[in-house]
Coordinates of C-alpha atoms in Angstrom, one line a residue:
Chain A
X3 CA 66.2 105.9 165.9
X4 CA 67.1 105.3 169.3
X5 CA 70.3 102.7 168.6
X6 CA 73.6 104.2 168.4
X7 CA 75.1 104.0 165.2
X8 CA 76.8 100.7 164.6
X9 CA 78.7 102.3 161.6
X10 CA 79.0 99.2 159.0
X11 CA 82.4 99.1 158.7
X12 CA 83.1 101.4 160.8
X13 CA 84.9 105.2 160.9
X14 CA 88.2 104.8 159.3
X15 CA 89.9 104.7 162.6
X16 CA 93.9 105.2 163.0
X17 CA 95.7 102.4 161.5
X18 CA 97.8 100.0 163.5
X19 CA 100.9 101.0 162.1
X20 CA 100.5 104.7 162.8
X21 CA 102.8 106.2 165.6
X22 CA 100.4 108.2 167.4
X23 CA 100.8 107.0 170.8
X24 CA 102.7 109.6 173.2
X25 CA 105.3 106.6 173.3
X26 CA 105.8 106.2 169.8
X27 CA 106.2 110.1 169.1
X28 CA 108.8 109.9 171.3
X29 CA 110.7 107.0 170.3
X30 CA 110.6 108.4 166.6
X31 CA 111.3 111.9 167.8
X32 CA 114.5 109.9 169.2
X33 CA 114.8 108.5 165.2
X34 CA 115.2 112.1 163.9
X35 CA 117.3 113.0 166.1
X36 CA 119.8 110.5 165.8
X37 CA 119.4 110.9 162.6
X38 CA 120.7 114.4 162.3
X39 CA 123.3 113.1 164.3
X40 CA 124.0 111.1 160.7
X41 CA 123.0 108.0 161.5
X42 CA 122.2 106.0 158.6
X43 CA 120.7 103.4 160.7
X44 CA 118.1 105.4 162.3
X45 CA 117.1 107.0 159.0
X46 CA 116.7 103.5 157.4
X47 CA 114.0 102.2 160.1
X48 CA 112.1 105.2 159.0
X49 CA 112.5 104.8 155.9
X50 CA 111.6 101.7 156.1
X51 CA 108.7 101.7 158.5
X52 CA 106.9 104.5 156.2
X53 CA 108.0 103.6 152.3
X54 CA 105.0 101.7 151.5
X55 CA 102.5 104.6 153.4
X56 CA 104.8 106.8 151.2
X57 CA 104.6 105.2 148.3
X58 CA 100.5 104.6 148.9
X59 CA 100.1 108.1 149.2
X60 CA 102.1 109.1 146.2
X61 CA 101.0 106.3 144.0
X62 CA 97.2 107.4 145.0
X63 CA 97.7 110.7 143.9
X64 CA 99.7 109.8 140.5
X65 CA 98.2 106.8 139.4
X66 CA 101.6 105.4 137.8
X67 CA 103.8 103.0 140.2
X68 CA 107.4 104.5 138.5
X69 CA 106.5 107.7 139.4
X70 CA 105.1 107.1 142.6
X71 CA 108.3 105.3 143.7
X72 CA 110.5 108.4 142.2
X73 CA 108.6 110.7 144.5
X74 CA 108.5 108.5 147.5
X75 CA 112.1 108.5 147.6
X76 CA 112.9 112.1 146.4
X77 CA 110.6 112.8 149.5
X78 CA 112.7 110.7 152.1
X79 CA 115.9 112.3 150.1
X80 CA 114.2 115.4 150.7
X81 CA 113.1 115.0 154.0
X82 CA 116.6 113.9 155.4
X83 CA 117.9 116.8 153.2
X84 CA 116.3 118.8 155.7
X85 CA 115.7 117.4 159.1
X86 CA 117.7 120.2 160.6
X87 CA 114.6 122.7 159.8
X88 CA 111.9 119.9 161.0
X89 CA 110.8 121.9 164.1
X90 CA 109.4 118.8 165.7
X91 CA 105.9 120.8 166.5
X92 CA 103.6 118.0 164.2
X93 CA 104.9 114.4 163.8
X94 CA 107.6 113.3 161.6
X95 CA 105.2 111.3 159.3
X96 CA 102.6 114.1 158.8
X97 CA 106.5 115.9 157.7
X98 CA 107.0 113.4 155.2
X99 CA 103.5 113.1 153.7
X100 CA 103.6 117.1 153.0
X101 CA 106.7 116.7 151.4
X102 CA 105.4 113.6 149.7
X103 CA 102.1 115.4 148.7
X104 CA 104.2 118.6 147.2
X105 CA 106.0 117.4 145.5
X106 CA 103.1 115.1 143.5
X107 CA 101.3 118.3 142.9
X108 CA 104.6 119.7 141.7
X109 CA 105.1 116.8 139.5
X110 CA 101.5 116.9 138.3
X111 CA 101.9 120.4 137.4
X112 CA 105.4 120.3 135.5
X113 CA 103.9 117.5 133.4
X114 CA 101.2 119.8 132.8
X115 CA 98.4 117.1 134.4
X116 CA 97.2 119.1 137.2
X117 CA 93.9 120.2 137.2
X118 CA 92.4 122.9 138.7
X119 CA 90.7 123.4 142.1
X120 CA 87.1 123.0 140.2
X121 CA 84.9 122.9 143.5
X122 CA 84.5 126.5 146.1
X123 CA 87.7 126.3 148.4
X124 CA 86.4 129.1 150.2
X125 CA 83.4 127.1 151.2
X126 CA 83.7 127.0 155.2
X127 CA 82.6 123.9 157.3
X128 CA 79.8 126.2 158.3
X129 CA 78.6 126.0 154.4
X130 CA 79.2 122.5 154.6
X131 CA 76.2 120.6 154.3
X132 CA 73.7 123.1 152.6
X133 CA 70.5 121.8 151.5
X134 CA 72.2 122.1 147.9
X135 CA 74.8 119.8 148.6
X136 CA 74.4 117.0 150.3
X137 CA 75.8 113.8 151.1
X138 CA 74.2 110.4 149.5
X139 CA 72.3 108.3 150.9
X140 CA 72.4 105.4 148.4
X141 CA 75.4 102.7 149.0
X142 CA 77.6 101.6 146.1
X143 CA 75.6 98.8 144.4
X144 CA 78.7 96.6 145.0
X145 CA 80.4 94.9 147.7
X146 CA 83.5 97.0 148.8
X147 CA 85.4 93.7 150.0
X148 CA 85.0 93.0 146.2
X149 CA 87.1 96.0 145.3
X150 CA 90.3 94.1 146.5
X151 CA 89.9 91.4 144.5
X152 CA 88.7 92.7 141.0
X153 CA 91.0 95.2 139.2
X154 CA 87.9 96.7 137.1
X155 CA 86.7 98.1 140.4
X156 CA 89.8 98.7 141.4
X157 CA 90.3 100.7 138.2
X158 CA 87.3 102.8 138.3
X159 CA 87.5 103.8 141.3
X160 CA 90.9 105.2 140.7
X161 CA 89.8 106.6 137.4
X162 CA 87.4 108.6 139.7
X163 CA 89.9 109.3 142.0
X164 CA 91.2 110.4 138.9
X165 CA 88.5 113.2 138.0
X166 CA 89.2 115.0 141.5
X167 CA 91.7 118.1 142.1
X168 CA 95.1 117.3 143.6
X169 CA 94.1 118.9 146.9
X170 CA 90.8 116.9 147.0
X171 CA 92.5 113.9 146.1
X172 CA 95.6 114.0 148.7
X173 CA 92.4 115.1 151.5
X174 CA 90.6 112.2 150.7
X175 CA 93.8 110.0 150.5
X176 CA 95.2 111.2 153.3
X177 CA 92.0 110.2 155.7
X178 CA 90.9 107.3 154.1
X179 CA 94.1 105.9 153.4
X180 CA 96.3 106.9 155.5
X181 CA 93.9 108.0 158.4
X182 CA 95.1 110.9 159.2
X183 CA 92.8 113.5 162.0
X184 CA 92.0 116.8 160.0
X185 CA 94.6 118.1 162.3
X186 CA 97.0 116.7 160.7
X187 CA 95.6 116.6 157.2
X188 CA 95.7 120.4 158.1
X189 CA 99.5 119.9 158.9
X190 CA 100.4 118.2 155.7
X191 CA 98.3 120.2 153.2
X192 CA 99.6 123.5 155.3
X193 CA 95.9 124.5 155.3
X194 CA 93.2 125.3 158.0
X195 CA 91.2 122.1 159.5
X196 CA 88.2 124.5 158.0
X197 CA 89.7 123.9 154.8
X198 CA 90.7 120.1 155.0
X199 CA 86.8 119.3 156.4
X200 CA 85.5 121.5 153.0
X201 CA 87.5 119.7 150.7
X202 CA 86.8 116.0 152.5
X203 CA 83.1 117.0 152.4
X204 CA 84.0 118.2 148.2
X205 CA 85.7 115.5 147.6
X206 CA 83.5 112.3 149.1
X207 CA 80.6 114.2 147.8
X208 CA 82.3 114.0 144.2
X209 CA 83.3 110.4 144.4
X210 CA 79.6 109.6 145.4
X211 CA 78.6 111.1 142.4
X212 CA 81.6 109.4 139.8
X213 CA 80.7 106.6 141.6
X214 CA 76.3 106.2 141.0
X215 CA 77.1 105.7 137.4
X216 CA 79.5 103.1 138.3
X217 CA 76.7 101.9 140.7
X218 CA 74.0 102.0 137.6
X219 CA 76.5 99.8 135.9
X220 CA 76.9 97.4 138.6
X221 CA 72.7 96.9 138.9
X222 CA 72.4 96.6 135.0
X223 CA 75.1 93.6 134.9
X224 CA 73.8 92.6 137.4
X225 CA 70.4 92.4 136.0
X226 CA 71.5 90.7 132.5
Chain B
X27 CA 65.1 115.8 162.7
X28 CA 68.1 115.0 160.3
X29 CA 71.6 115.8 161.8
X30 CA 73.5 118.6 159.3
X31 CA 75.8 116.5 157.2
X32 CA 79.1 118.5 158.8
X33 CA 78.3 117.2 161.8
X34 CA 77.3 114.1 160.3
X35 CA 80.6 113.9 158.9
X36 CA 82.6 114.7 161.5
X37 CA 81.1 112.0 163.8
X38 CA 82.0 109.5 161.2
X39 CA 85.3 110.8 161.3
X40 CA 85.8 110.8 164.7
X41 CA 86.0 114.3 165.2
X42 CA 83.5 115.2 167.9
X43 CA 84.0 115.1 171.5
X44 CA 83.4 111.9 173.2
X45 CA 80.2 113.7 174.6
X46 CA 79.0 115.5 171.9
X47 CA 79.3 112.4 169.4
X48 CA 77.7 109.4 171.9
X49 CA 74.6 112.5 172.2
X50 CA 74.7 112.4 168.4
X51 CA 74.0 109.3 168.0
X52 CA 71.2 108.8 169.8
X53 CA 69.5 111.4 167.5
X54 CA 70.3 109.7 164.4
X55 CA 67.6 109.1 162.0
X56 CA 67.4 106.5 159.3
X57 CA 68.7 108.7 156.8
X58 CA 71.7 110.2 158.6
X59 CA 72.5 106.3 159.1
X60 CA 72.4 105.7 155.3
X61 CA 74.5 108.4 155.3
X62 CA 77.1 107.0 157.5
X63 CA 76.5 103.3 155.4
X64 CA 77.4 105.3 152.2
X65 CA 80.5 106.9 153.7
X66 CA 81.4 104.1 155.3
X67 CA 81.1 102.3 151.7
X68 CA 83.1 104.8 150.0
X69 CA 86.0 104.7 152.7
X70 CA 86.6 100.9 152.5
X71 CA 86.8 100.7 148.3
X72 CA 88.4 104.0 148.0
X73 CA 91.2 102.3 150.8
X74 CA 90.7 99.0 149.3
X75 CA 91.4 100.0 145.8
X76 CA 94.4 102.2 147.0
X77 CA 96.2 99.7 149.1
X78 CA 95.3 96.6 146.8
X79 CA 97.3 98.6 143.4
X80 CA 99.9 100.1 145.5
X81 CA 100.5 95.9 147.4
X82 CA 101.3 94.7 143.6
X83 CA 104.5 97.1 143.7
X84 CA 107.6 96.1 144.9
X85 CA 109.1 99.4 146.9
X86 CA 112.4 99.0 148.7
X87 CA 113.7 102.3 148.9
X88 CA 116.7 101.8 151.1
X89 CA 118.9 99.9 148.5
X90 CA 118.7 103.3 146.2
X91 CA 118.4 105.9 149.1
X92 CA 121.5 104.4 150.5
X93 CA 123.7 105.2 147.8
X94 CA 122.3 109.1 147.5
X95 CA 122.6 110.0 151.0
X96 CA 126.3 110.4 151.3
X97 CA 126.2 113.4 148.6
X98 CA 123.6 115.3 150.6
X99 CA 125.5 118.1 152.3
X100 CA 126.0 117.2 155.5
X101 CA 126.1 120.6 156.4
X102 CA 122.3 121.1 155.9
X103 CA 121.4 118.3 158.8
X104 CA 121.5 121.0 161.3
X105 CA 120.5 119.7 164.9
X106 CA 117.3 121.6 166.3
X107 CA 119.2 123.6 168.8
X108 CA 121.8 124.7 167.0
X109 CA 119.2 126.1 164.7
X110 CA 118.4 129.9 165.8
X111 CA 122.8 130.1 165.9
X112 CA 123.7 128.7 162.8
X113 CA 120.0 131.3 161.5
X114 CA 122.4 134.1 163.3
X115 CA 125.5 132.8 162.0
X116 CA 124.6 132.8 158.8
X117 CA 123.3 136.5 159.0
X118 CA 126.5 137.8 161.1
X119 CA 128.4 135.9 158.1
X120 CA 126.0 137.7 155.3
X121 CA 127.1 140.6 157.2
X122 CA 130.9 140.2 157.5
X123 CA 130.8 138.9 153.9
X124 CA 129.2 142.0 152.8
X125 CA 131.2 144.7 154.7
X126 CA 134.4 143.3 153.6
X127 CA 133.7 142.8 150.0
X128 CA 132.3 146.2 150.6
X129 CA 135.6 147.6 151.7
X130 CA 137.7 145.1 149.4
X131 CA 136.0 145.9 146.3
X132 CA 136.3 149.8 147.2
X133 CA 138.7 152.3 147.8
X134 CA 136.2 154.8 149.1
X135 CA 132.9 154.9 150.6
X136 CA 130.6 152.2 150.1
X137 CA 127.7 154.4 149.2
X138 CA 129.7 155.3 145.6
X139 CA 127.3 152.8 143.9
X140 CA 124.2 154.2 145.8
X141 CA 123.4 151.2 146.9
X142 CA 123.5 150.7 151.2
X143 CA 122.4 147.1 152.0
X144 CA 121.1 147.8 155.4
X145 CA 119.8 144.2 156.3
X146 CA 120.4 141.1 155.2
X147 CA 119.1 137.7 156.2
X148 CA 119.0 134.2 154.2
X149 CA 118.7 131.2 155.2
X150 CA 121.1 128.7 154.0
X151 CA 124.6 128.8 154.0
X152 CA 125.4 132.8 153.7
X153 CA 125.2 135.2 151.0
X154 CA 127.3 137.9 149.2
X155 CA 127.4 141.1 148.1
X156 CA 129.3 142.4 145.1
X157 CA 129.4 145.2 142.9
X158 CA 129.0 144.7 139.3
X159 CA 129.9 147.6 136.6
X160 CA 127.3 149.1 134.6
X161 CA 127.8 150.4 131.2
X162 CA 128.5 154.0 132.5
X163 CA 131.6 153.0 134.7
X164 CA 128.8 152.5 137.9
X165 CA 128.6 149.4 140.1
X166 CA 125.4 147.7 141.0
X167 CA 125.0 146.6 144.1
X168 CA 124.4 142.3 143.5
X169 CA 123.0 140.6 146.5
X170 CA 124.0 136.7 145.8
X171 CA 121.7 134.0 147.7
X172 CA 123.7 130.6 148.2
X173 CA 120.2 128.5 147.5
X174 CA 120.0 125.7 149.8
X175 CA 116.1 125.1 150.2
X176 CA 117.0 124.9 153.8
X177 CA 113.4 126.2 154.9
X178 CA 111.9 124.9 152.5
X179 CA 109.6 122.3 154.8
X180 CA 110.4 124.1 157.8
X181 CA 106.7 125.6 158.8
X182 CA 106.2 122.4 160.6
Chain C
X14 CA 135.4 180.4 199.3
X15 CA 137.4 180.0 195.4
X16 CA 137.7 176.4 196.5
X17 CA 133.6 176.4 196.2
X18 CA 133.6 178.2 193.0
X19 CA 135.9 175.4 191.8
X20 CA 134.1 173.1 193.3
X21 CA 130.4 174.3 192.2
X22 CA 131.8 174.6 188.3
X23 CA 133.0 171.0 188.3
X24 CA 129.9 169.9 189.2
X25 CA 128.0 172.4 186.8
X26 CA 131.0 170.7 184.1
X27 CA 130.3 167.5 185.1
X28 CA 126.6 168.2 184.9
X29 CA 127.0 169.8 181.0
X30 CA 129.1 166.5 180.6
X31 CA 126.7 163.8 181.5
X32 CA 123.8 166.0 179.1
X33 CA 126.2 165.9 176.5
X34 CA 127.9 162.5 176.7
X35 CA 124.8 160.5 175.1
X36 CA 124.8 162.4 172.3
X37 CA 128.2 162.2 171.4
X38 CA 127.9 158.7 171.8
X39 CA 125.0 158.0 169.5
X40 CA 127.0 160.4 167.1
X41 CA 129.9 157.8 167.3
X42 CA 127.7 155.3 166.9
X43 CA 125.6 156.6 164.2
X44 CA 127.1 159.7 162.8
X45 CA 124.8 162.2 161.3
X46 CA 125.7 161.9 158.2
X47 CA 124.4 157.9 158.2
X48 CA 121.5 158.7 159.0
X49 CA 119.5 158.9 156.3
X50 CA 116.3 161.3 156.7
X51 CA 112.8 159.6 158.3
X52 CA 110.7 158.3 155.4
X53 CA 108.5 160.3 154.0
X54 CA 105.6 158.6 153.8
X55 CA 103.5 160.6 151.1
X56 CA 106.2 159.4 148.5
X57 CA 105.5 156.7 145.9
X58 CA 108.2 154.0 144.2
X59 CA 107.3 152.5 140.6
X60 CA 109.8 149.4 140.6
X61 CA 110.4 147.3 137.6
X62 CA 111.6 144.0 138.9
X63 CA 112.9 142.1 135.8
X64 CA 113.2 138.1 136.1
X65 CA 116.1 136.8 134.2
X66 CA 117.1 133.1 134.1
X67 CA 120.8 132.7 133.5
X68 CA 121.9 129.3 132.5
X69 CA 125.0 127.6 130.9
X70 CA 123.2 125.8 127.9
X71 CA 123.8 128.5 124.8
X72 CA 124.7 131.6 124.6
X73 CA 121.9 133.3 123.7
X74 CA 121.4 137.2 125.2
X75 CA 117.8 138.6 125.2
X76 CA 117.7 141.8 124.1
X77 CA 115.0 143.3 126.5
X78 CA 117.8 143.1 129.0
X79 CA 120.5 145.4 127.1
X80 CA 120.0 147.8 130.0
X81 CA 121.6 145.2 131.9
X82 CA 124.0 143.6 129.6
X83 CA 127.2 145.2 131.5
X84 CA 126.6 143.5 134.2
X85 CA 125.3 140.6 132.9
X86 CA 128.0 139.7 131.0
X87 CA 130.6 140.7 133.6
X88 CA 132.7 138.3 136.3
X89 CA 130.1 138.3 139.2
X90 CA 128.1 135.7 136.1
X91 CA 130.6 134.8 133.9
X92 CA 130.0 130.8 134.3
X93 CA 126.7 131.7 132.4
X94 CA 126.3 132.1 129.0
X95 CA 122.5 132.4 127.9
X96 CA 120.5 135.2 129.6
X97 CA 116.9 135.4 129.4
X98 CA 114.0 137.7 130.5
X99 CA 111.4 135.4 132.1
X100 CA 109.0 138.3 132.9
X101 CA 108.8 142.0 133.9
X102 CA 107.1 142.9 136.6
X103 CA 106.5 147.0 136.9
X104 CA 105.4 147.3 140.6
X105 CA 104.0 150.8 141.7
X106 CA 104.1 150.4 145.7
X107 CA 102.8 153.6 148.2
X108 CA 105.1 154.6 150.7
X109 CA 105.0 152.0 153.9
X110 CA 103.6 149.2 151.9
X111 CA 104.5 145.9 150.0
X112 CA 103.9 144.5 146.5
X113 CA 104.1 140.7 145.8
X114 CA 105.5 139.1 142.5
X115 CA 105.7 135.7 141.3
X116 CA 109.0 134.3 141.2
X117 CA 109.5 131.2 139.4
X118 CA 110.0 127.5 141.3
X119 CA 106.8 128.8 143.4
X120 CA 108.5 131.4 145.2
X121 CA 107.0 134.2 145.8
X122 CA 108.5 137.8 146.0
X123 CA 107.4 140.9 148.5
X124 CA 109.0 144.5 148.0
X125 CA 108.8 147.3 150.2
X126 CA 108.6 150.7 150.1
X127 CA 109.8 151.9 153.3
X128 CA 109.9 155.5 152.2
X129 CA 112.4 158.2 151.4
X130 CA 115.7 158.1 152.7
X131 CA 117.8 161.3 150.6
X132 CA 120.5 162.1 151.7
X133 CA 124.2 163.9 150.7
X134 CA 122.1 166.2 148.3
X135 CA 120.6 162.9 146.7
X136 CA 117.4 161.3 146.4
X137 CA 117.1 158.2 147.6
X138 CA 114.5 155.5 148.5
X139 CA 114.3 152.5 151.1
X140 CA 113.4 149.0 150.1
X141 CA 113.2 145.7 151.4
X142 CA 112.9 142.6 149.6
X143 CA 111.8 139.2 150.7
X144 CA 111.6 136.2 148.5
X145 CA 109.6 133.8 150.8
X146 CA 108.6 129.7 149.7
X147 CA 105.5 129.6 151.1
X148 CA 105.6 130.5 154.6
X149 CA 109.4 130.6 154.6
X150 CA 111.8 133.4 154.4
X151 CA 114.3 132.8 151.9
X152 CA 115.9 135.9 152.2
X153 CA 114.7 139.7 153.2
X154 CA 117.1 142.4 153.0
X155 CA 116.9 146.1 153.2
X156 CA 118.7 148.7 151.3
X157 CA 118.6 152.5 150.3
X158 CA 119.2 153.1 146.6
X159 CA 119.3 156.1 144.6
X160 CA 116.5 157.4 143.0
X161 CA 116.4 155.2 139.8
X162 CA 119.1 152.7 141.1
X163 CA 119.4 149.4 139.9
X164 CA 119.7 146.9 142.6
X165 CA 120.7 143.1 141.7
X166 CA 119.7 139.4 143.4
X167 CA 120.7 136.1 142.7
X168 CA 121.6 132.5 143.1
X169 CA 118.3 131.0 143.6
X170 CA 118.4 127.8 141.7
X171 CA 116.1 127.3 138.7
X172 CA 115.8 125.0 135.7
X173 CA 119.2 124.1 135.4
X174 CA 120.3 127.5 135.9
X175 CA 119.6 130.2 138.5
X176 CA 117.6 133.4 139.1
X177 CA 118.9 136.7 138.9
X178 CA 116.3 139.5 139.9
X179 CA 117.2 143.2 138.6
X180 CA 115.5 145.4 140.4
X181 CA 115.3 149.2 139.6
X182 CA 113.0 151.8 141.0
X183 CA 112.1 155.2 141.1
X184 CA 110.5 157.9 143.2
X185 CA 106.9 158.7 141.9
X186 CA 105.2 162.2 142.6

């Protein structure tokens, strides 16, 4: 097949509202450290530029919007708690979304929710893609535009989301979401990119499956 | 010739070189495309489903943050550069702390408990050393960690 | 001629002097008697490293820590009143290396056996602990104790309460 792929809606590229050009580093390295200077006001645009990322992030690993708002702002309380030991070597953001992603797996795990790495973690990105485990070919029998209006689909898909580990979960979150590189992924999980491409592989691979029966579903209503 | 599904993956990603990933596609067959169609699928409603639930929630953080930032200790928002000093300072003052509760608490040598703390580093705000009595008239040496967290994110 | 005999005996003096003067000065520094002998590699340490979780809510004292009751229950913890053993570790750790332990709030603790350090007549061994939050170092310390010394840390904060670590070891053949 000689055409480049024209992928159909494309990789999930880096969001508009991500701060990854050299410019914007530096103006929110600025941010940081005005605000361990104590200034409120610089600690309230970044607050307020990344709540709802933060609260995204947490609510897709939680499921429940109180919680999700707790941990988003125990992470920013946490976060300026300790801006004087952010080293500044990865971006402030990919900071805030491992504190944000701890302390969900922390919660999970008090409230005795968390579930336990079930796939191989030790699986390299050599391994990955083994004739045994493959990705799918077959598309969701569903229009994914449709997911944003109808809360059933909405709902099972988070109910799938659901089924996966914490670390699978805040992986797959954390690209498709938030579109995060696996270098950063790595930085916020504190894990090797090895790791963060196993788990992504894991965890798509997973969701494919949850998701055919959903996609059996979706053919037999739409056959009556 | 079907393209491994790392490599598959990572070019759907954006994860390959420039080079690598425009050579890459040029070898893609039709399955490897439905491939990328399937992940491609996935990302959107797993996005979709995410961002549509989390848009039907109100989040203002500020209005609450605001009133719980004033009680952090404003000692812990410690600018970069002054970080390896106040590291030291805090050790020199574990130190200092230490030898003179040492020499405080005790008349004599500070080896009558058997205890010599040779090192001691925290991180935080300083530490102490005591001795506590045992039940046979002998102190234990107690080594007491102020617990700030301070490092707690810090491997970034 | 006696003035060169002089003179040839300073500088032989002066000679002795500079040889000399080091050593006196490390000995100021570091007088013999502080310091302790090399470790000895070939020895072991068994170390029990008990958890306790001291808290102000009751004022209940678990018995598995009688042995430490004294100082439990003295000034260094007197704003807590309930005392209980959370979990027992009993480390055995060769000369020269380390032995992790859980400690709870996902902390993790590391003690080392740096080997024997008797001295005054006494046996005695070197230890180091570290109580590390993931790649963090809380706190590392190093400290001699006597053989079957009992060795206290605390003030990390935990369930309402804090963490007191009792440490005691011993020399192993």
């Amino acid at each position: 097949m000689g055409e480049p792929n024209a992928l159909p809606n494309g990789a999930p590229s880096r969001r508009a509202s991500d701060p990854a050009t050299e410019e914007q580093r530096r103006a929110e390295a600025e941010l940081v450290e005005r605000c361990r200077g104590g200034d409120q006001r610089a600690f309230r645009i970044l607050v307020e530029r990344y709540q709802r990322r933060v609260f995204s992030l947490a609510f897709g690993l939680l499921k429940d919007p109180d919680e999700a708002r707790d941990i988003s702002q125990e992470a920013f309380l946490k976060a300026h708690r300790h801006l004087g030991s952010f080293q500044g070597t990865a971006s402030f953001y990919t900071w805030l979304y491992r504190i944000t992603v701890n302390l969900c797996i922390d919660r999970k795990r008090k409230v005795g929710r968390g579930s336990e790495v079930e796939l191989d973690e030790r699986l390299s990105h050599q391994q990955v893609g083994s004739p045994a485990d493959v990705l799918s070919t077959q598309k969701l029998s569903f229009n994914p535009q449709r997911v944003a209006q109808s809360s059933e689909l909405r709902g099972r898909i988070l109910a799938a989301l659901e089924k996966l580990s914490e670390q699978h979960r805040a992986v797959l979150i954390l690209r498709e979401v938030e579109g995060l590189s696996y270098k950063e992924i790595a930085d916020s999980m504190d894990c090797p990119e090895g790791t963060v491409m196993s788990r992504l592989f894991h965890a798509r691979r997973q969701m494919q499956e949850l998701l055919s029966d959903f996609a059996e579903d979706a053919e037999q209503e739409g056959a009556d | 010739m079907a393209v491994a599904d790392n490599k598959l993956i990572r070019l759907f990603d954006n994860e390959l070189p420039v080079d690598e990933a425009d050579a890459l596609r040029l070898e893609l067959s039709e399955e490897d495309n439905a491939k990328l169609a399937a992940l491609a699928e996935l990302s959107s409603s797993v996005r979709d489903a995410i961002e549509s639930e989390a848009a039907m929630h109100e989040v203002d953080l500020w209005s609450t943050l605001q009133r719980q930032l004033p009680q952090q200790a404003p000692a812990k928002v410690v600018p970069l550069r002054r970080k390896v000093l106040v590291r030291t300072t805090a050790a020199i003052s574990a130190f200092a702390v230490a030898a003179s509760l040492f020499f405080a608490l005790r008349t004599g040598t500070v080896r009558d408990s058997g205890c010599d703390v040779e090192e001691l580093e925290v991180v935080g705000s300083g530490a102490t050393v005591m001795k506590v009595a045992d039940d046979r008239g002998n102190d234990t040496t107690l080594i007491w960690f102020d617990h700030q967290e301070e490092d707690e994110w810090e491997s970034l | 001629m006696g003035k060169s005999v002089i003179g040839q005996w300073t500088w032989r003096l002066l000679f002795a002097g500079l040889l000399v003067l080091p050593k006196v000065a490390v000995a100021q520094i570091d007088p013999p008697k502080a310091v302790p002998v090399e470790a000895k590699p070939a020895s072991k340490a068994t170390c029990s490293v008990r958890v306790i979780h001291a808290t102000a809510n009751g004022n209940e004292f678990d018995a598995r820590l009688e042995p430490l009751r004294p100082q439990l229950k003295g000034q260094a913890f007197q704003s807590f009143s309930r005392f209980s053993l959370i979990k027992q570790h009993e480390l055995s750790i060769a000369g020269g290396a380390s032995q992790n332990f859980e400690v709870p709030g996902e902390h993790q603790g590391v003690l080392s056996y740096e080997g024997r350090a008797d001295s005054g007549g006494k046996q005695r061994l070197r230890l180091r602990l570290e109580i590390q939050d993931g790649a963090a170092k809380l706190l590392s310390t190093k400290f001699v104790i006597n053989d079957g010394g009992t060795v206290m840390q605390a003030g990390m904060k935990y369930d309402k309460g804090v963490l007191v670590l009792g440490i005691t070891c011993r020399i192993a053949s």
